[in-house]
Structure formats: C-alpha cells, structure tokens
DNA sequence: AATGAATGCAACCGCACTCTG
DNA sequence: ACAGAGTGCGGTTGCATTCAT
C-alpha cells in the first residue's frame, strides 16, 4: 500500500520556525546526551512523521515505530499522541448533550473506567472524556451536592456555546502550530493545526487530503 | 493596559496487566 | 513457571489561554 503524504522536507519554509525550535532543543539534548528522548509538546514535524510512518507501515510495536520513524520519543509517547490526537477517526470538539448524558450514565455505572466509557463513544478518547469529566462535570457535582443530570446538561450546553466552542475548534492549546503563522505567514505549504478556520489545515483536513491522494 | 486567578487540555508518570520466549 | 518487554489505564502535572479585577 502506498500512503505517502508528500511530506515537506525539513528545509521547507513550513517547518522553519518549528524546526528551529526543535533543533535548538535537539542541540541541547545532543550536547548533553545523545540518546535522551524528547518530552513535552509534539511539534508538527513529529506529528507528520508519525502519521506518515503509520500510514505506510501500520500500527505495530510502538517502541519500534518510534525508533524506525526516527522519532526521538518513547513508544509510549507515540502511542498516546496517535490515539489521543492523530488518529483519523478521532473526533474533536464539542461533546454533544447526548454524549454528555451517556458519559454521566456510564460513569455512574462504571466509575472512572475511562477507556471503557470511551469505547461507547466512537471517536472520543479516554483522555478527552477524563478531562471533560474532571473539568466540567465533577466541578458541577461538587458545587451542587445533588447530582442532577438534566441540570448539568442544560448549564453545560450554555457554556458549550461559548467558551467550550473555542476550546478545540479555534485551536485550543495548539499554540506551537499556529504560532508559525505569525512568523511565516506566507508559507507556501498548508498550515497544519487543529483549527477549522480558513487559513489553517486541520488534522481532519490532513486525513481527507490523504484519502484524496488515493490510498 | 496590566496582572493575577481560573480554566482546559496535552502529555507525562507509575502501576498493573498481558504477551512472549 | 518465570522474567522481561510491551501495552493499557487512571491519576497528575505543566502550561497556554481566558477571564476578572
């Protein structure tokens, strides 16, 4: 199968700000210890490498993927990034009222079995559900002693239409990708971010592009 | 406009489980 | 049966962003 993504090379203008950052980090790493693995936020380059590698070779042993793809990351880190963010079927953005109700019902039944709960919500990840529960629902449960599904849903729907809407769809916390737009606004290659705005490419765009390339 | 607090999310950590030789 | 490697999972943390003053 040929799933090549036509990745822009590291010298591409698209990557320059990010690569600079990565390089400076690499320098620090290389100067201290060659084999030290990278931690912290993923760069766009790393994402593309991982996506491209898995598209070509499929999933496998994560430590091998990390090594073979040339990513200076642990297999664990690659797996997490793939499952929570890069997978083509991962749904991002607003949790619908239906999903919220389901989460609450399943949590009432199973407790903090996030992965189990996530399996009932196609495209949602355990991490996302866990975060959602802790930041939205648990907070409300704490404040209002009596746990009223209906109330939680109604109030959260309101917040969904305001703050939550921008949490992911406007890029959320992916500053490292969008920053480059500032430093390199005229980059020829498409921007890659989670934003759905006109000027940026989202992960979804990337995968639809991939399917257009005829895999 | 500045700044401190609150919030939300990505990513890491540690432990437990499963698989394989 | 055992040990080591790999994986899955839940808890926690760090930090960027947003909000309130």
PDB file of C-alpha atoms in Angstrom, chain A residues 12-206:
ATOM      1  CA  UNK A  12      10.588  23.534   3.813  1.00  0.00           C
ATOM      2  CA  UNK A  13       9.524  27.026   4.867  1.00  0.00           C
ATOM      3  CA  UNK A  14       6.579  25.383   6.555  1.00  0.00           C
ATOM      4  CA  UNK A  15       8.800  23.884   9.107  1.00  0.00           C
ATOM      5  CA  UNK A  16      11.363  26.552   9.619  1.00  0.00           C
ATOM      6  CA  UNK A  17      10.124  28.126  12.878  1.00  0.00           C
ATOM      7  CA  UNK A  18       9.205  24.828  14.321  1.00  0.00           C
ATOM      8  CA  UNK A  19      12.340  23.145  13.161  1.00  0.00           C
ATOM      9  CA  UNK A  20      14.379  25.905  14.652  1.00  0.00           C
ATOM     10  CA  UNK A  21      12.700  25.241  17.923  1.00  0.00           C
ATOM     11  CA  UNK A  22      13.174  21.531  17.589  1.00  0.00           C
ATOM     12  CA  UNK A  23      16.739  21.966  16.506  1.00  0.00           C
ATOM     13  CA  UNK A  24      17.602  24.187  19.372  1.00  0.00           C
ATOM     14  CA  UNK A  25      16.112  21.617  21.659  1.00  0.00           C
ATOM     15  CA  UNK A  26      17.987  18.869  19.851  1.00  0.00           C
ATOM     16  CA  UNK A  27      21.181  20.796  20.252  1.00  0.00           C
ATOM     17  CA  UNK A  28      20.614  20.995  23.931  1.00  0.00           C
ATOM     18  CA  UNK A  29      19.862  17.323  24.006  1.00  0.00           C
ATOM     19  CA  UNK A  30      22.723  16.338  21.760  1.00  0.00           C
ATOM     20  CA  UNK A  31      25.195  18.351  23.665  1.00  0.00           C
ATOM     21  CA  UNK A  32      24.218  16.715  26.908  1.00  0.00           C
ATOM     22  CA  UNK A  33      23.225  13.207  25.989  1.00  0.00           C
ATOM     23  CA  UNK A  34      22.678  11.780  22.544  1.00  0.00           C
ATOM     24  CA  UNK A  35      20.168   9.143  23.459  1.00  0.00           C
ATOM     25  CA  UNK A  36      17.928  11.309  25.617  1.00  0.00           C
ATOM     26  CA  UNK A  37      14.341  11.141  24.432  1.00  0.00           C
ATOM     27  CA  UNK A  38      12.265  14.193  23.787  1.00  0.00           C
ATOM     28  CA  UNK A  39       9.415  15.057  26.103  1.00  0.00           C
ATOM     29  CA  UNK A  40       6.766  17.690  26.104  1.00  0.00           C
ATOM     30  CA  UNK A  41       4.566  19.047  23.350  1.00  0.00           C
ATOM     31  CA  UNK A  42       4.800  17.449  19.949  1.00  0.00           C
ATOM     32  CA  UNK A  43       5.948  19.517  17.029  1.00  0.00           C
ATOM     33  CA  UNK A  44       4.166  19.467  13.716  1.00  0.00           C
ATOM     34  CA  UNK A  45       7.137  17.752  12.157  1.00  0.00           C
ATOM     35  CA  UNK A  46       6.953  14.933  14.672  1.00  0.00           C
ATOM     36  CA  UNK A  47       3.233  14.589  14.062  1.00  0.00           C
ATOM     37  CA  UNK A  48       3.710  14.366  10.342  1.00  0.00           C
ATOM     38  CA  UNK A  49       6.485  11.840  10.697  1.00  0.00           C
ATOM     39  CA  UNK A  50       4.327   9.662  12.906  1.00  0.00           C
ATOM     40  CA  UNK A  51       1.248   9.963  10.700  1.00  0.00           C
ATOM     41  CA  UNK A  52       3.260   9.204   7.623  1.00  0.00           C
ATOM     42  CA  UNK A  53       5.009   6.257   9.194  1.00  0.00           C
ATOM     43  CA  UNK A  54       1.809   4.658  10.422  1.00  0.00           C
ATOM     44  CA  UNK A  55       0.074   5.314   7.119  1.00  0.00           C
ATOM     45  CA  UNK A  56       2.862   3.451   5.393  1.00  0.00           C
ATOM     46  CA  UNK A  57       3.567   0.690   7.848  1.00  0.00           C
ATOM     47  CA  UNK A  58       0.505   0.494  10.041  1.00  0.00           C
ATOM     48  CA  UNK A  59       0.482   0.283  13.779  1.00  0.00           C
ATOM     49  CA  UNK A  60       2.807  -2.147  15.434  1.00  0.00           C
ATOM     50  CA  UNK A  61       5.160  -2.280  18.363  1.00  0.00           C
ATOM     51  CA  UNK A  62       5.296   1.307  19.497  1.00  0.00           C
ATOM     52  CA  UNK A  63       8.910   1.259  20.541  1.00  0.00           C
ATOM     53  CA  UNK A  64       9.822   0.044  17.068  1.00  0.00           C
ATOM     54  CA  UNK A  65       7.675   2.702  15.465  1.00  0.00           C
ATOM     55  CA  UNK A  66       9.361   5.381  17.496  1.00  0.00           C
ATOM     56  CA  UNK A  67      12.775   4.073  16.570  1.00  0.00           C
ATOM     57  CA  UNK A  68      12.111   3.253  12.917  1.00  0.00           C
ATOM     58  CA  UNK A  69      10.341   6.506  12.222  1.00  0.00           C
ATOM     59  CA  UNK A  70      13.305   8.342  13.614  1.00  0.00           C
ATOM     60  CA  UNK A  71      11.308   9.941  16.354  1.00  0.00           C
ATOM     61  CA  UNK A  72      13.289  10.693  19.444  1.00  0.00           C
ATOM     62  CA  UNK A  73      10.301   9.726  21.581  1.00  0.00           C
ATOM     63  CA  UNK A  74       9.305   6.777  23.671  1.00  0.00           C
ATOM     64  CA  UNK A  75       6.900   4.300  22.169  1.00  0.00           C
ATOM     65  CA  UNK A  76       4.545   5.183  24.914  1.00  0.00           C
ATOM     66  CA  UNK A  77       4.572   8.812  23.932  1.00  0.00           C
ATOM     67  CA  UNK A  78       3.970   7.936  20.280  1.00  0.00           C
ATOM     68  CA  UNK A  79       1.078   5.704  21.166  1.00  0.00           C
ATOM     69  CA  UNK A  80      -0.528   8.375  23.305  1.00  0.00           C
ATOM     70  CA  UNK A  81      -0.111  11.029  20.654  1.00  0.00           C
ATOM     71  CA  UNK A  82      -1.543   8.757  17.987  1.00  0.00           C
ATOM     72  CA  UNK A  83      -4.508   7.552  20.000  1.00  0.00           C
ATOM     73  CA  UNK A  84      -5.462  10.857  21.511  1.00  0.00           C
ATOM     74  CA  UNK A  85      -4.780  13.217  18.698  1.00  0.00           C
ATOM     75  CA  UNK A  86      -3.563  11.959  15.342  1.00  0.00           C
ATOM     76  CA  UNK A  87      -5.814   9.007  14.603  1.00  0.00           C
ATOM     77  CA  UNK A  88      -8.016   9.823  11.603  1.00  0.00           C
ATOM     78  CA  UNK A  89     -11.189   8.772  13.367  1.00  0.00           C
ATOM     79  CA  UNK A  90     -10.641  10.822  16.465  1.00  0.00           C
ATOM     80  CA  UNK A  91     -13.455  13.302  16.985  1.00  0.00           C
ATOM     81  CA  UNK A  92     -12.501  16.590  18.483  1.00  0.00           C
ATOM     82  CA  UNK A  93     -14.526  19.481  19.714  1.00  0.00           C
ATOM     83  CA  UNK A  94     -17.820  19.826  21.447  1.00  0.00           C
ATOM     84  CA  UNK A  95     -19.144  16.978  23.468  1.00  0.00           C
ATOM     85  CA  UNK A  96     -22.769  16.783  22.457  1.00  0.00           C
ATOM     86  CA  UNK A  97     -25.523  16.728  25.070  1.00  0.00           C
ATOM     87  CA  UNK A  98     -26.184  13.127  24.103  1.00  0.00           C
ATOM     88  CA  UNK A  99     -22.585  12.221  24.644  1.00  0.00           C
ATOM     89  CA  UNK A 100     -22.534  14.075  27.914  1.00  0.00           C
ATOM     90  CA  UNK A 101     -25.556  12.205  29.141  1.00  0.00           C
ATOM     91  CA  UNK A 102     -24.001   8.944  28.113  1.00  0.00           C
ATOM     92  CA  UNK A 103     -20.762   9.798  29.867  1.00  0.00           C
ATOM     93  CA  UNK A 104     -22.621  10.559  33.059  1.00  0.00           C
ATOM     94  CA  UNK A 105     -24.673   7.420  32.868  1.00  0.00           C
ATOM     95  CA  UNK A 106     -21.684   5.236  32.159  1.00  0.00           C
ATOM     96  CA  UNK A 107     -19.625   6.906  34.841  1.00  0.00           C
ATOM     97  CA  UNK A 108     -22.400   6.272  37.308  1.00  0.00           C
ATOM     98  CA  UNK A 109     -22.318   2.643  36.269  1.00  0.00           C
ATOM     99  CA  UNK A 110     -18.603   2.017  35.859  1.00  0.00           C
ATOM    100  CA  UNK A 111     -16.842   4.772  37.772  1.00  0.00           C
ATOM    101  CA  UNK A 112     -13.526   6.052  36.475  1.00  0.00           C
ATOM    102  CA  UNK A 113     -13.189   3.389  33.812  1.00  0.00           C
ATOM    103  CA  UNK A 114     -12.425   5.997  31.194  1.00  0.00           C
ATOM    104  CA  UNK A 115     -11.247   3.711  28.449  1.00  0.00           C
ATOM    105  CA  UNK A 116     -14.322   1.551  28.881  1.00  0.00           C
ATOM    106  CA  UNK A 117     -16.534   4.611  28.730  1.00  0.00           C
ATOM    107  CA  UNK A 118     -14.620   5.919  25.719  1.00  0.00           C
ATOM    108  CA  UNK A 119     -15.351   2.726  23.811  1.00  0.00           C
ATOM    109  CA  UNK A 120     -19.024   3.569  23.977  1.00  0.00           C
ATOM    110  CA  UNK A 121     -18.367   6.955  22.410  1.00  0.00           C
ATOM    111  CA  UNK A 122     -16.906   6.440  18.938  1.00  0.00           C
ATOM    112  CA  UNK A 123     -14.094   8.809  18.173  1.00  0.00           C
ATOM    113  CA  UNK A 124     -13.723  10.026  21.719  1.00  0.00           C
ATOM    114  CA  UNK A 125     -10.632   9.197  23.697  1.00  0.00           C
ATOM    115  CA  UNK A 126     -10.362   8.189  27.296  1.00  0.00           C
ATOM    116  CA  UNK A 127      -8.143  11.181  27.919  1.00  0.00           C
ATOM    117  CA  UNK A 128     -10.702  13.557  26.472  1.00  0.00           C
ATOM    118  CA  UNK A 129     -13.518  12.064  28.470  1.00  0.00           C
ATOM    119  CA  UNK A 130     -11.450  12.049  31.613  1.00  0.00           C
ATOM    120  CA  UNK A 131     -10.534  15.690  31.162  1.00  0.00           C
ATOM    121  CA  UNK A 132     -14.104  16.549  30.320  1.00  0.00           C
ATOM    122  CA  UNK A 133     -15.376  14.854  33.415  1.00  0.00           C
ATOM    123  CA  UNK A 134     -12.866  16.451  35.709  1.00  0.00           C
ATOM    124  CA  UNK A 135     -13.168  19.956  34.336  1.00  0.00           C
ATOM    125  CA  UNK A 136     -16.858  20.174  33.605  1.00  0.00           C
ATOM    126  CA  UNK A 137     -18.921  17.588  35.332  1.00  0.00           C
ATOM    127  CA  UNK A 138     -17.028  16.900  38.532  1.00  0.00           C
ATOM    128  CA  UNK A 139     -16.868  20.605  39.219  1.00  0.00           C
ATOM    129  CA  UNK A 140     -20.615  20.870  38.955  1.00  0.00           C
ATOM    130  CA  UNK A 141     -21.179  17.793  41.028  1.00  0.00           C
ATOM    131  CA  UNK A 142     -19.007  19.278  43.731  1.00  0.00           C
ATOM    132  CA  UNK A 143     -20.860  22.569  43.824  1.00  0.00           C
ATOM    133  CA  UNK A 144     -24.397  21.297  43.605  1.00  0.00           C
ATOM    134  CA  UNK A 145     -24.462  18.431  46.042  1.00  0.00           C
ATOM    135  CA  UNK A 146     -27.402  16.736  44.367  1.00  0.00           C
ATOM    136  CA  UNK A 147     -26.333  15.385  41.033  1.00  0.00           C
ATOM    137  CA  UNK A 148     -28.946  16.366  38.529  1.00  0.00           C
ATOM    138  CA  UNK A 149     -28.198  15.127  35.004  1.00  0.00           C
ATOM    139  CA  UNK A 150     -30.761  17.415  33.465  1.00  0.00           C
ATOM    140  CA  UNK A 151     -29.338  20.449  35.193  1.00  0.00           C
ATOM    141  CA  UNK A 152     -25.778  19.629  34.328  1.00  0.00           C
ATOM    142  CA  UNK A 153     -26.733  19.184  30.721  1.00  0.00           C
ATOM    143  CA  UNK A 154     -28.615  22.423  30.464  1.00  0.00           C
ATOM    144  CA  UNK A 155     -25.949  24.514  32.088  1.00  0.00           C
ATOM    145  CA  UNK A 156     -23.210  22.882  30.166  1.00  0.00           C
ATOM    146  CA  UNK A 157     -24.989  23.358  26.900  1.00  0.00           C
ATOM    147  CA  UNK A 158     -24.900  27.039  27.615  1.00  0.00           C
ATOM    148  CA  UNK A 159     -21.204  27.005  28.274  1.00  0.00           C
ATOM    149  CA  UNK A 160     -20.681  24.804  25.265  1.00  0.00           C
ATOM    150  CA  UNK A 161     -21.946  27.512  23.002  1.00  0.00           C
ATOM    151  CA  UNK A 162     -19.486  29.987  24.416  1.00  0.00           C
ATOM    152  CA  UNK A 163     -16.205  29.015  25.912  1.00  0.00           C
ATOM    153  CA  UNK A 164     -16.167  25.398  25.009  1.00  0.00           C
ATOM    154  CA  UNK A 165     -16.725  26.122  21.375  1.00  0.00           C
ATOM    155  CA  UNK A 166     -13.384  27.758  21.095  1.00  0.00           C
ATOM    156  CA  UNK A 167     -11.555  25.264  23.187  1.00  0.00           C
ATOM    157  CA  UNK A 168     -10.778  22.957  20.368  1.00  0.00           C
ATOM    158  CA  UNK A 169     -12.252  24.328  17.231  1.00  0.00           C
ATOM    159  CA  UNK A 170     -10.286  27.503  17.385  1.00  0.00           C
ATOM    160  CA  UNK A 171      -7.110  25.674  18.019  1.00  0.00           C
ATOM    161  CA  UNK A 172      -7.405  25.200  21.709  1.00  0.00           C
ATOM    162  CA  UNK A 173      -3.997  24.637  23.102  1.00  0.00           C
ATOM    163  CA  UNK A 174      -2.035  24.040  19.972  1.00  0.00           C
ATOM    164  CA  UNK A 175      -0.057  27.218  20.026  1.00  0.00           C
ATOM    165  CA  UNK A 176       3.089  25.651  18.756  1.00  0.00           C
ATOM    166  CA  UNK A 177       1.486  25.032  15.382  1.00  0.00           C
ATOM    167  CA  UNK A 178      -0.337  28.268  14.911  1.00  0.00           C
ATOM    168  CA  UNK A 179       2.498  30.408  16.118  1.00  0.00           C
ATOM    169  CA  UNK A 180       4.317  29.773  12.919  1.00  0.00           C
ATOM    170  CA  UNK A 181       1.599  31.534  11.052  1.00  0.00           C
ATOM    171  CA  UNK A 182       2.838  34.702  12.630  1.00  0.00           C
ATOM    172  CA  UNK A 183       6.436  34.105  11.893  1.00  0.00           C
ATOM    173  CA  UNK A 184       5.859  32.740   8.458  1.00  0.00           C
ATOM    174  CA  UNK A 185       2.512  33.954   7.171  1.00  0.00           C
ATOM    175  CA  UNK A 186       3.389  33.386   3.536  1.00  0.00           C
ATOM    176  CA  UNK A 187       4.486  29.828   3.820  1.00  0.00           C
ATOM    177  CA  UNK A 188       3.700  28.012   0.627  1.00  0.00           C
ATOM    178  CA  UNK A 189       2.780  24.744   2.218  1.00  0.00           C
ATOM    179  CA  UNK A 190      -0.516  24.405   4.036  1.00  0.00           C
ATOM    180  CA  UNK A 191      -0.587  25.215   7.686  1.00  0.00           C
ATOM    181  CA  UNK A 192      -1.365  22.355   9.930  1.00  0.00           C
ATOM    182  CA  UNK A 193      -3.308  22.874  13.058  1.00  0.00           C
ATOM    183  CA  UNK A 194      -6.451  21.785  14.765  1.00  0.00           C
ATOM    184  CA  UNK A 195      -8.125  24.975  13.730  1.00  0.00           C
ATOM    185  CA  UNK A 196     -11.002  24.874  11.350  1.00  0.00           C
ATOM    186  CA  UNK A 197     -10.537  28.430  10.264  1.00  0.00           C
ATOM    187  CA  UNK A 198      -9.956  29.175   6.616  1.00  0.00           C
ATOM    188  CA  UNK A 199      -6.250  29.696   6.800  1.00  0.00           C
ATOM    189  CA  UNK A 200      -5.288  26.529   8.566  1.00  0.00           C
ATOM    190  CA  UNK A 201      -5.267  22.879   7.872  1.00  0.00           C
ATOM    191  CA  UNK A 202      -6.748  20.658  10.489  1.00  0.00           C
ATOM    192  CA  UNK A 203      -5.867  17.079  11.294  1.00  0.00           C
ATOM    193  CA  UNK A 204      -9.132  16.173   9.588  1.00  0.00           C
ATOM    194  CA  UNK A 205      -8.145  18.105   6.503  1.00  0.00           C
ATOM    195  CA  UNK A 206      -4.906  16.261   6.507  1.00  0.00           C
TER     196      UNK A 206
END
